[in-house]
Short mmCIF file of C-alpha atoms in Angstrom, two decimals:
data_model
loop_
_atom_site.label_atom_id
_atom_site.label_comp_id
_atom_site.label_asym_id
_atom_site.label_seq_id
_atom_site.Cartn_x
_atom_site.Cartn_y
_atom_site.Cartn_z
CA UNK D 1 0.19 0.01 0.23
CA UNK D 2 1.07 3.34 -0.86
CA UNK D 3 1.39 6.51 1.86
CA UNK D 4 2.54 9.75 2.26
CA UNK D 5 3.18 11.51 5.58
CA UNK D 6 3.78 15.19 5.65
CA UNK D 7 4.16 15.92 10.11
CA UNK D 8 2.99 19.17 9.85
CA UNK D 9 -0.32 20.39 9.64
CA UNK D 10 0.62 24.16 9.83
CA UNK D 11 4.54 26.08 9.00
CA UNK D 12 4.43 29.56 9.76
CA UNK D 13 7.83 30.86 8.37
CA UNK D 14 9.13 34.87 8.69
CA UNK D 15 9.70 36.71 5.43
CA UNK D 16 13.82 35.72 3.89
CA UNK D 17 13.84 32.59 6.15
CA UNK D 18 14.59 29.11 4.57
CA UNK D 19 11.41 26.97 4.32
CA UNK D 20 10.87 23.21 4.14
CA UNK D 21 8.04 21.05 4.05
CA UNK D 22 8.24 17.90 5.04
CA UNK D 23 6.99 14.75 3.03
CA UNK D 24 7.34 10.87 3.97
CA UNK D 25 6.35 8.15 2.32
CA UNK D 26 5.86 4.66 2.25
CA UNK D 27 6.23 1.85 -1.17
CA UNK D 28 8.27 -0.54 -2.15
CA UNK D 29 8.78 0.00 -5.63
CA UNK D 30 10.12 2.53 -8.02
CA UNK D 31 7.58 5.94 -6.35
CA UNK D 32 6.56 8.32 -8.65
CA UNK D 33 6.59 11.81 -6.69
CA UNK D 34 4.89 15.43 -7.17
CA UNK D 35 4.63 18.54 -5.45
CA UNK D 36 1.42 20.18 -5.86
CA UNK D 37 0.45 24.14 -4.44
CA UNK D 38 -3.09 25.22 -3.60
CA UNK D 39 -2.74 29.55 -3.50
CA UNK D 40 -6.05 31.08 -1.61
CA UNK D 41 -8.79 31.21 -4.23
CA UNK D 42 -7.00 28.94 -7.18
CA UNK D 43 -6.42 25.63 -8.31
CA UNK D 44 -4.68 22.69 -7.28
CA UNK D 45 -1.32 22.86 -9.40
CA UNK D 46 1.21 20.92 -9.78
CA UNK D 47 5.16 22.91 -8.52
CA UNK D 48 7.13 20.45 -9.14
CA UNK D 49 8.42 16.70 -9.67
CA UNK D 50 11.20 14.29 -8.83
CA UNK D 51 12.10 13.00 -12.17
CA UNK D 52 12.24 16.86 -13.74
CA UNK D 53 14.96 17.73 -11.47
CA UNK D 54 13.75 21.61 -12.06
CA UNK D 55 13.45 24.36 -10.08
CA UNK D 56 10.49 25.90 -10.14
CA UNK D 57 9.06 29.64 -7.88
CA UNK D 58 13.49 29.06 -6.28
CA UNK D 59 11.21 25.28 -4.84
CA UNK D 60 13.09 22.37 -5.28
CA UNK D 61 12.81 18.64 -3.57
CA UNK D 62 15.35 15.66 -3.51
CA UNK D 63 14.54 12.33 -3.78
CA UNK D 64 15.94 10.42 -1.06
CA UNK D 65 15.41 6.88 -1.04
CA UNK D 66 17.15 5.68 1.75
CA UNK D 67 15.40 7.77 3.92
CA UNK D 68 12.30 7.49 2.09
CA UNK D 69 11.79 11.32 2.12
CA UNK D 70 11.41 14.39 -0.79
CA UNK D 71 10.91 16.95 1.66
CA UNK D 72 10.41 20.50 -0.30
CA UNK D 73 13.13 23.48 -0.05
CA UNK D 74 13.76 27.16 -0.71
CA UNK D 75 16.45 29.06 0.54
CA UNK D 76 14.42 32.37 1.01
CA UNK D 77 10.62 32.19 1.59
CA UNK D 78 8.14 35.45 0.31
CA UNK D 79 4.81 36.17 1.38
CA UNK D 80 3.55 35.03 -2.57
CA UNK D 81 4.70 31.24 -0.88
CA UNK D 82 2.11 31.19 1.38
CA UNK D 83 -0.29 28.51 0.42
CA UNK D 84 -1.14 24.58 0.79
CA UNK D 85 1.18 22.30 0.03
CA UNK D 86 0.26 18.32 -1.25
CA UNK D 87 3.13 16.08 -1.23
CA UNK D 88 1.52 13.14 -3.74
CA UNK D 89 3.11 9.13 -4.42
CA UNK D 90 1.97 7.49 -7.59
CA UNK D 91 2.24 4.36 -9.15
CA UNK D 92 0.15 2.98 -12.38
CA UNK D 93 -2.66 5.35 -13.02
CA UNK D 94 -3.40 6.47 -9.30
CA UNK D 95 -2.23 9.55 -6.99
CA UNK D 96 -1.93 9.27 -3.35
CA UNK D 97 -1.96 12.16 -1.20
CA UNK D 98 -0.41 13.27 1.66
CA UNK D 99 -2.58 15.71 4.52
CA UNK D 100 -1.10 18.70 3.14
CA UNK D 101 1.24 21.44 5.06
CA UNK D 102 -0.56 24.97 5.07
CA UNK D 103 2.52 27.61 5.13
CA UNK D 104 1.97 31.43 6.40
CA UNK D 105 5.14 33.73 5.28
CA UNK D 106 5.51 36.23 8.25
CA UNK D 107 5.83 39.68 7.01
CA UNK W 1 -3.44 24.85 -21.20
CA UNK W 2 -5.12 22.60 -20.30
CA UNK W 3 -8.74 23.03 -18.94
CA UNK W 4 -10.29 21.21 -16.14
CA UNK W 5 -13.91 22.38 -15.84
CA UNK W 6 -16.07 22.12 -13.40
CA UNK W 7 -20.37 22.70 -13.54
CA UNK W 8 -20.61 24.33 -10.48
CA UNK W 9 -18.66 26.06 -7.67
CA UNK W 10 -21.25 25.70 -5.54
CA UNK W 11 -24.42 23.13 -5.27
CA UNK W 12 -26.79 23.15 -1.39
CA UNK W 13 -28.31 19.82 -1.89
CA UNK W 14 -30.91 17.66 0.92
CA UNK W 15 -30.15 14.48 1.95
CA UNK W 16 -31.54 11.84 0.06
CA UNK W 17 -31.53 13.03 -3.44
CA UNK W 18 -29.35 12.06 -5.89
CA UNK W 19 -26.81 14.58 -6.88
CA UNK W 20 -24.59 14.77 -9.86
CA UNK W 21 -20.99 16.69 -10.45
CA UNK W 22 -19.77 17.47 -14.08
CA UNK W 23 -16.52 17.22 -14.81
CA UNK W 24 -15.07 18.20 -18.71
CA UNK W 25 -11.46 19.04 -19.95
CA UNK W 26 -10.49 19.93 -22.97
CA UNK W 27 -7.12 18.30 -23.93
CA UNK W 28 -8.36 14.89 -25.19
CA UNK W 29 -6.70 12.39 -21.65
CA UNK W 30 -7.20 9.90 -20.71
CA UNK W 31 -6.91 9.38 -17.46
CA UNK W 32 -10.04 11.50 -15.10
CA UNK W 33 -10.15 11.06 -11.51
CA UNK W 34 -13.12 12.78 -9.00
CA UNK W 35 -11.28 13.57 -4.96
CA UNK W 36 -12.60 15.41 -2.07
CA UNK W 37 -10.64 17.28 0.20
CA UNK W 38 -11.73 17.79 4.01
CA UNK W 39 -9.56 19.80 5.81
CA UNK W 40 -6.57 17.42 8.04
CA UNK W 41 -7.34 14.81 5.39
CA UNK W 42 -6.47 15.61 2.27
CA UNK W 43 -7.42 14.88 -0.81
CA UNK W 44 -8.75 10.96 -1.28
CA UNK W 45 -9.64 9.33 -4.82
CA UNK W 46 -13.56 8.57 -5.19
CA UNK W 47 -13.55 6.84 -8.38
CA UNK W 48 -10.90 7.39 -11.77
CA UNK W 49 -11.50 6.35 -15.46
CA UNK W 50 -8.74 5.84 -17.62
CA UNK W 51 -11.08 5.16 -21.32
CA UNK W 52 -14.41 5.18 -22.14
CA UNK W 53 -17.22 3.66 -20.31
CA UNK W 54 -14.53 2.07 -17.83
CA UNK W 55 -14.13 3.42 -14.41
CA UNK W 56 -12.15 2.05 -11.37
CA UNK W 57 -12.87 1.98 -7.92
CA UNK W 58 -10.10 4.96 -5.74
CA UNK W 59 -9.98 4.28 -1.92
CA UNK W 60 -13.12 6.17 -1.07
CA UNK W 61 -16.23 4.57 -3.51
CA UNK W 62 -19.29 4.08 -1.24
CA UNK W 63 -21.63 6.16 -1.60
CA UNK W 64 -20.70 7.30 -4.46
CA UNK W 65 -20.59 5.71 -8.66
CA UNK W 66 -19.30 7.14 -11.57
CA UNK W 67 -20.28 7.92 -15.70
CA UNK W 68 -17.85 7.80 -18.21
CA UNK W 69 -19.74 8.43 -22.09
CA UNK W 70 -17.21 10.28 -23.90
CA UNK W 71 -13.50 10.80 -23.24
CA UNK W 72 -13.89 14.68 -22.36
CA UNK W 73 -16.32 14.48 -20.08
CA UNK W 74 -16.14 12.18 -15.90
CA UNK W 75 -19.44 12.60 -14.06
CA UNK W 76 -19.33 12.38 -9.82
CA UNK W 77 -23.30 11.02 -8.88
CA UNK W 78 -24.12 11.25 -4.97
CA UNK W 79 -26.98 7.81 -5.23
CA UNK W 80 -28.65 8.89 -2.43
CA UNK W 81 -26.97 12.06 -0.96
CA UNK W 82 -26.30 12.45 3.11
CA UNK W 83 -24.17 15.10 5.25
CA UNK W 84 -20.88 13.35 4.94
CA UNK W 85 -20.44 13.54 1.87
CA UNK W 86 -20.22 17.94 2.22
CA UNK W 87 -16.45 18.10 1.25
CA UNK W 88 -15.32 20.06 -1.68
CA UNK W 89 -15.01 18.15 -4.52
CA UNK W 90 -12.16 18.24 -7.35
CA UNK W 91 -12.21 16.50 -10.79
CA UNK W 92 -8.11 15.85 -12.64
CA UNK W 93 -6.90 14.18 -16.03
CA UNK W 94 -4.41 13.38 -17.34
CA UNK W 95 -2.42 12.28 -20.77
CA UNK W 96 -0.79 8.79 -19.13
CA UNK W 97 -0.81 7.19 -16.05
CA UNK W 98 2.33 8.65 -14.52
CA UNK W 99 2.14 11.91 -16.03
CA UNK W 100 1.17 15.20 -13.67
CA UNK W 101 -2.71 15.55 -13.05
CA UNK W 102 -4.55 18.83 -14.30
CA UNK W 103 -7.32 20.24 -11.61
CA UNK W 104 -10.18 21.80 -11.73
CA UNK W 105 -11.77 24.55 -9.27
CA UNK W 106 -13.83 22.35 -7.16
CA UNK W 107 -17.45 21.98 -6.98
CA UNK W 108 -17.97 23.01 -2.75
CA UNK W 109 -20.60 20.70 -1.84
CA UNK W 110 -23.61 20.74 0.90
CA UNK W 111 -25.60 18.62 1.85
CA UNK W 112 -28.62 19.75 4.11
#
C-alpha cells in the first residue's frame, strides 16, 4: 500500500527565512513523487516532480530513497509562497496525496 | 493550456437527493479522476477512469458512482446524498499514467 506522510499541518516562516516542508513516503516499488500547491482561491496545480529535477519558483525537492523522503525546500521565503502544499506519490494510475501543510509567510 | 471545467462552484442539496457533479476536459486526456478534499485529510480518491466506459474504484467509493460516456466528460453521482458527503470535490485529468494531473476549480457541495 502507498502512504504519504506530511507531519506538519501548519508551518509559519518569516519572510526571507529558509523553508522546508517535510514529506515521507512508504512504498516498496519505484516511486514517482510530486509536490502540488494550492494558492488562496486558485485551483490545485503542479509545483514540481522529482524526475524533472527542476527548480520552480525557487523551490527544489530531492528524492532520498534511503530516508524515503521528498522534502520541499526554498532558501528564502516570499510572501507569495503562502499556500497549501501537498506531497503526492504515484504508481500506475493512482495518485496518493498527503494530508497537506499550510504554509504561512510572516511579513 | 489544459482546461478542466467543473460545472458548479457551489451546490446545495438535501439529504436523500441524487446529485450529479460534472467535469469536462479539453485536452483529449485518457485519464480522469474524482477526489474529495477535506481539512486535515487531504485529497482522497473516489473513482477514476482510464478510458471511455471504464471506471475503477479509488480509496473511498462508497456512496458514489461515476459515468464516462465520452472521453472528455466524467460525472460523479451521489446516489442518495448524506450530510457526511458535504465536502469540496475536485476533478482532474492526465494524459497518461504517471503524468501530472490537471485539476478543476472544485465544487463545494453542501448537503443539508
